[in-house]
Amino acid sequence: MTSTWTSATTESTERATHDTWRADRERILAEPHGWLSLTALHWLDDGEGGLPGLPGTWRVAGPDAVAVTAEAADGVVLPGTDAPLDGTAHLHPVDGAPGAMVTVGERVVEIARRTDSYALRVRDPRAVTRTAFTGVPAWGYDPAAVVDAVFTPYDAPRTVAVDAVVAGLQHFPTAVGEVAFTWAGRPQRLVALAGKDVGLSLHFRDATSGDTTYGGGRILRTDDPAPDGTLRLDLNRVVNLPCAFTAYATCPLPPAGNTLDVPVEAGERTPSRPDQV
């Protein structure tokens, strides 16, 4: 009796923790300048660049800079400053990192670098993908989707090339080892990428991809493995990448081989796309 009560209490706590995590996840998605606010993606060439309705000019200026030119009346405010730009400034976004965020009224223009290319990405809180957002479809919490795994590190981290949802674009994440676990009664193995700050990122497709989940794959971020390599995978926390929500993201695709031939019916499902209605 005590064991059954303890088990039920633990599951109830885990469900409550999951519900809190889900609410935080959706709150962050719906922030005024979050991923749901994207309304444009404009690749810069070697000439003057801009977008209709966007003040100022934006151009590539050498191998590692974008020059922004505006008058004070345009209201273009550079990151880390308070007064509008009146003249020309140079910004230096880094490949694979968040871009330089330039404020233009209620919008934010992200200047992003992807390999040797530069893009302007507009974040507008009035985007329909944000204003029509009511949450991300997901399977309900399942305690059976929390599984034990073993991480085997590589002798040294290695850079891998992966394609992107944008044709001709590549990303170069760092692979740090492989994670082995059992799912659907069968052994599984995935290449593990370095997490943003700590932990691992498992980016994969499975038998639901392109059907009930986004075709470009989903991602699971984990804690750091224990010293002996053991870790737990909470597949309830498998999430969509930004490209599942908007046409203006440049998400990577999974590393080669990170495709499971069994369904992972846990975590987030294909979201609605009000911009495509």
Coordinates of C-alpha atoms in Angstrom, one line a residue:
M1 CA 0.0 0.0 0.0
T2 CA 2.8 2.4 0.9
S3 CA 4.7 1.6 -2.2
T4 CA 1.6 2.2 -4.4
W5 CA 0.9 5.5 -2.7
T6 CA 4.5 6.6 -3.1
S7 CA 4.5 5.7 -6.8
A8 CA 1.2 7.6 -7.3
T9 CA 2.6 10.7 -5.5
T10 CA 5.8 10.6 -7.5
E11 CA 3.9 10.5 -10.8
S12 CA 1.6 13.3 -9.7
T13 CA 4.6 15.4 -8.9
E14 CA 6.3 14.6 -12.2
R15 CA 3.1 15.6 -14.1
A16 CA 2.8 18.9 -12.2
T17 CA 6.5 19.6 -13.0
H18 CA 5.9 18.8 -16.6
D19 CA 2.8 21.0 -16.8
T20 CA 4.9 23.9 -15.4
W21 CA 7.6 23.2 -17.9
R22 CA 5.0 23.2 -20.8
A23 CA 3.5 26.5 -19.6
D24 CA 7.0 28.1 -19.5
R25 CA 7.8 26.7 -23.0
E26 CA 4.7 28.2 -24.5
R27 CA 5.2 31.5 -22.7
I28 CA 8.7 31.9 -24.1
L29 CA 7.5 31.0 -27.6
A30 CA 4.8 33.7 -27.4
E31 CA 7.1 36.5 -26.2
P32 CA 6.7 39.7 -28.3
H33 CA 9.9 39.2 -30.2
G34 CA 10.2 35.4 -29.9
W35 CA 10.2 32.8 -32.7
L36 CA 6.4 33.2 -33.4
S37 CA 7.0 36.9 -34.3
L38 CA 9.0 36.4 -37.4
T39 CA 7.5 38.1 -40.5
A40 CA 10.4 38.3 -43.0
L41 CA 13.8 36.8 -43.9
H42 CA 15.8 38.8 -46.4
W43 CA 19.3 37.7 -47.5
L44 CA 21.8 40.5 -48.1
D45 CA 24.1 40.6 -51.1
D46 CA 27.0 43.0 -51.8
G47 CA 24.7 45.9 -52.6
E48 CA 22.2 48.0 -50.6
G49 CA 19.6 45.9 -48.9
G50 CA 16.3 46.6 -47.2
L51 CA 12.7 45.5 -46.9
P52 CA 9.5 47.3 -47.9
G53 CA 8.4 49.4 -44.9
L54 CA 11.7 49.0 -43.2
P55 CA 13.7 52.3 -42.8
G56 CA 17.4 52.6 -43.4
T57 CA 19.8 50.7 -45.6
W58 CA 21.5 47.5 -44.7
R59 CA 24.5 46.0 -46.6
V60 CA 27.4 43.6 -46.3
A61 CA 30.5 45.6 -45.5
G62 CA 33.6 43.3 -45.8
P63 CA 34.0 39.7 -44.7
D64 CA 32.6 40.0 -41.2
A65 CA 30.4 43.1 -40.9
V66 CA 27.0 44.5 -41.9
A67 CA 26.7 48.3 -42.3
V68 CA 23.5 49.9 -41.2
T69 CA 22.7 53.5 -42.4
A70 CA 19.8 55.5 -41.0
E71 CA 18.7 59.0 -40.1
A72 CA 17.6 59.8 -36.5
A73 CA 14.0 60.3 -37.7
D74 CA 14.0 56.6 -38.9
G75 CA 14.0 55.4 -35.3
V76 CA 16.6 52.7 -35.9
V77 CA 18.2 51.9 -32.5
L78 CA 21.3 49.7 -32.3
P79 CA 21.7 47.1 -29.5
G80 CA 23.2 48.6 -26.4
T81 CA 22.2 52.1 -27.3
D82 CA 19.3 54.4 -26.5
A83 CA 19.4 57.1 -29.1
P84 CA 18.4 56.4 -32.8
L85 CA 21.2 55.9 -35.2
D86 CA 22.1 59.0 -37.2
G87 CA 24.7 57.9 -39.8
T88 CA 26.4 54.5 -40.4
A89 CA 27.3 51.8 -37.9
H90 CA 28.9 48.4 -38.4
L91 CA 27.7 45.2 -36.7
H92 CA 29.4 41.9 -36.5
P93 CA 27.0 38.9 -36.1
V94 CA 28.6 35.5 -35.4
D95 CA 27.8 32.4 -37.4
G96 CA 25.5 30.0 -35.5
A97 CA 24.8 32.5 -32.7
P98 CA 21.8 34.8 -32.1
G99 CA 22.0 37.8 -34.4
A100 CA 22.4 41.5 -33.6
M101 CA 19.0 42.8 -32.5
V102 CA 18.2 46.2 -33.9
T103 CA 15.0 47.9 -32.7
V104 CA 12.8 49.7 -35.2
G105 CA 9.7 51.0 -33.5
E106 CA 7.8 47.9 -32.1
R107 CA 9.7 45.6 -34.4
V108 CA 13.1 44.1 -34.0
V109 CA 15.4 43.4 -37.0
E110 CA 17.8 40.6 -36.3
I111 CA 21.0 40.7 -38.4
A112 CA 22.1 37.1 -38.6
R113 CA 25.1 35.4 -40.1
R114 CA 24.9 31.9 -41.5
T115 CA 28.3 30.6 -42.7
D116 CA 29.4 33.4 -45.0
S117 CA 25.9 34.8 -45.7
Y118 CA 24.0 37.6 -43.9
A119 CA 20.3 38.0 -43.5
L120 CA 17.8 40.4 -42.0
R121 CA 15.0 38.7 -40.0
V122 CA 12.1 40.9 -38.9
R123 CA 10.4 40.2 -35.6
D124 CA 7.0 41.8 -35.3
P125 CA 4.7 41.3 -32.2
R126 CA 1.7 41.6 -34.6
A127 CA 2.7 38.6 -36.6
V128 CA -0.3 36.3 -37.2
T129 CA 1.8 33.3 -36.1
R130 CA 2.0 35.0 -32.7
T131 CA -1.4 36.7 -32.3
A132 CA -3.2 33.4 -33.3
F133 CA -1.1 31.2 -31.1
T134 CA -3.1 29.1 -28.7
G135 CA -0.5 26.6 -27.7
V136 CA 1.6 23.7 -29.2
P137 CA -0.2 20.4 -29.8
A138 CA 1.5 17.6 -27.7
W139 CA 0.9 14.2 -26.4
G140 CA -0.1 14.0 -22.8
Y141 CA 2.6 13.3 -20.2
D142 CA 3.5 9.6 -20.1
P143 CA 5.8 8.3 -17.3
A144 CA 6.9 5.5 -19.7
A145 CA 8.5 8.1 -21.9
V146 CA 11.1 8.8 -19.3
V147 CA 13.9 6.3 -20.2
D148 CA 17.4 5.4 -19.0
A149 CA 20.2 6.0 -21.4
V150 CA 24.0 5.8 -21.6
F151 CA 26.2 8.4 -23.2
T152 CA 29.5 7.4 -24.8
P153 CA 31.7 10.4 -25.5
Y154 CA 34.0 10.6 -28.5
D155 CA 37.7 10.8 -27.9
A156 CA 37.4 14.5 -28.9
P157 CA 34.4 16.6 -29.9
R158 CA 34.0 16.8 -33.7
T159 CA 32.4 19.4 -36.0
V160 CA 29.7 17.9 -38.3
A161 CA 28.1 19.4 -41.3
V162 CA 24.3 19.2 -41.5
D163 CA 21.9 20.6 -44.0
A164 CA 19.3 23.2 -43.2
V165 CA 15.6 23.9 -44.0
V166 CA 16.9 26.6 -46.3
A167 CA 18.2 25.0 -49.5
G168 CA 22.0 25.4 -50.0
L169 CA 22.6 26.4 -46.3
Q170 CA 24.6 24.3 -43.9
H171 CA 25.1 24.3 -40.1
F172 CA 28.2 23.0 -38.3
P173 CA 27.3 21.8 -34.8
T174 CA 29.7 20.1 -32.4
A175 CA 29.0 16.3 -31.9
V176 CA 30.3 15.1 -28.6
G177 CA 29.4 11.4 -28.5
E178 CA 26.4 9.0 -28.8
V179 CA 23.5 8.2 -26.6
A180 CA 22.1 4.6 -26.5
F181 CA 18.7 3.7 -25.1
T182 CA 15.8 1.4 -25.6
W183 CA 12.5 2.5 -27.2
A184 CA 9.6 0.4 -28.5
G185 CA 11.5 -2.6 -27.3
R186 CA 14.4 -2.0 -29.5
P187 CA 17.9 -0.6 -29.0
Q188 CA 18.4 3.0 -30.3
R189 CA 21.4 5.2 -30.8
L190 CA 21.7 8.9 -31.6
V191 CA 24.6 11.3 -32.2
A192 CA 24.6 13.8 -29.4
L193 CA 25.4 17.4 -30.0
A194 CA 26.8 19.8 -27.4
G195 CA 24.1 21.7 -25.5
K196 CA 23.9 25.5 -25.7
D197 CA 25.3 25.9 -22.2
V198 CA 25.2 22.5 -20.5
G199 CA 23.9 19.1 -21.3
L200 CA 23.3 17.4 -24.7
S201 CA 21.0 18.1 -27.7
L202 CA 19.5 15.1 -29.5
H203 CA 18.1 16.2 -32.8
F204 CA 16.3 13.4 -34.7
R205 CA 13.6 12.2 -36.9
D206 CA 11.4 9.2 -36.2
A207 CA 8.5 7.3 -37.7
T208 CA 6.1 10.1 -36.9
S209 CA 8.1 12.8 -38.8
G210 CA 6.1 14.3 -41.6
D211 CA 3.0 12.6 -40.3
T212 CA 1.9 13.7 -36.8
T213 CA 5.1 15.6 -36.1
Y214 CA 7.2 18.1 -38.1
G215 CA 9.0 16.6 -41.0
G216 CA 12.3 18.3 -40.2
G217 CA 12.6 16.5 -37.0
R218 CA 12.4 17.4 -33.3
I219 CA 14.9 18.0 -30.5
L220 CA 15.4 16.9 -26.9
R221 CA 17.7 18.8 -24.6
T222 CA 19.1 16.8 -21.7
D223 CA 21.0 17.4 -18.5
D224 CA 24.7 16.6 -18.3
P225 CA 25.4 12.8 -18.1
A226 CA 26.6 11.4 -14.8
P227 CA 30.3 10.6 -14.6
D228 CA 29.6 7.0 -15.6
G229 CA 27.7 8.2 -18.7
T230 CA 24.2 7.4 -17.4
L231 CA 21.4 9.9 -18.0
R232 CA 17.6 10.0 -18.2
L233 CA 15.8 11.0 -21.4
D234 CA 12.4 12.6 -20.8
L235 CA 10.9 12.2 -24.2
N236 CA 7.8 14.1 -23.0
R237 CA 10.1 17.1 -23.5
V238 CA 10.9 16.5 -27.2
V239 CA 10.1 19.9 -28.9
N240 CA 9.8 21.4 -32.3
L241 CA 12.5 23.7 -33.7
P242 CA 11.4 27.2 -34.8
C243 CA 11.1 26.2 -38.4
A244 CA 8.0 24.2 -37.5
F245 CA 6.2 27.4 -36.6
T246 CA 7.5 29.9 -39.2
A247 CA 8.8 30.1 -42.8
Y248 CA 11.5 32.5 -41.7
A249 CA 13.8 30.3 -39.6
T250 CA 17.0 28.7 -40.8
C251 CA 17.0 25.6 -38.6
P252 CA 19.4 22.7 -39.1
L253 CA 18.3 19.3 -40.0
P254 CA 19.3 16.3 -37.9
P255 CA 22.8 14.8 -38.2
A256 CA 23.2 11.9 -40.6
G257 CA 21.9 8.7 -39.1
N258 CA 19.7 10.3 -36.5
T259 CA 16.5 8.8 -37.7
L260 CA 14.6 6.2 -35.6
D261 CA 12.5 3.7 -37.6
V262 CA 10.0 3.5 -34.7
P263 CA 7.5 6.2 -33.7
V264 CA 8.2 8.5 -30.7
E265 CA 4.6 9.4 -29.8
A266 CA 5.7 11.8 -27.0
G267 CA 6.4 15.5 -26.8
E268 CA 5.3 18.1 -29.3
R269 CA 3.3 17.4 -32.4
T270 CA 2.9 19.4 -35.7
P271 CA 1.8 22.9 -34.8
S272 CA -0.9 24.8 -36.6
R273 CA 0.3 27.4 -39.1
P274 CA -2.1 30.3 -39.3
D275 CA 0.3 32.0 -41.8
Q276 CA -0.4 29.2 -44.3
V277 CA -4.2 29.2 -44.0

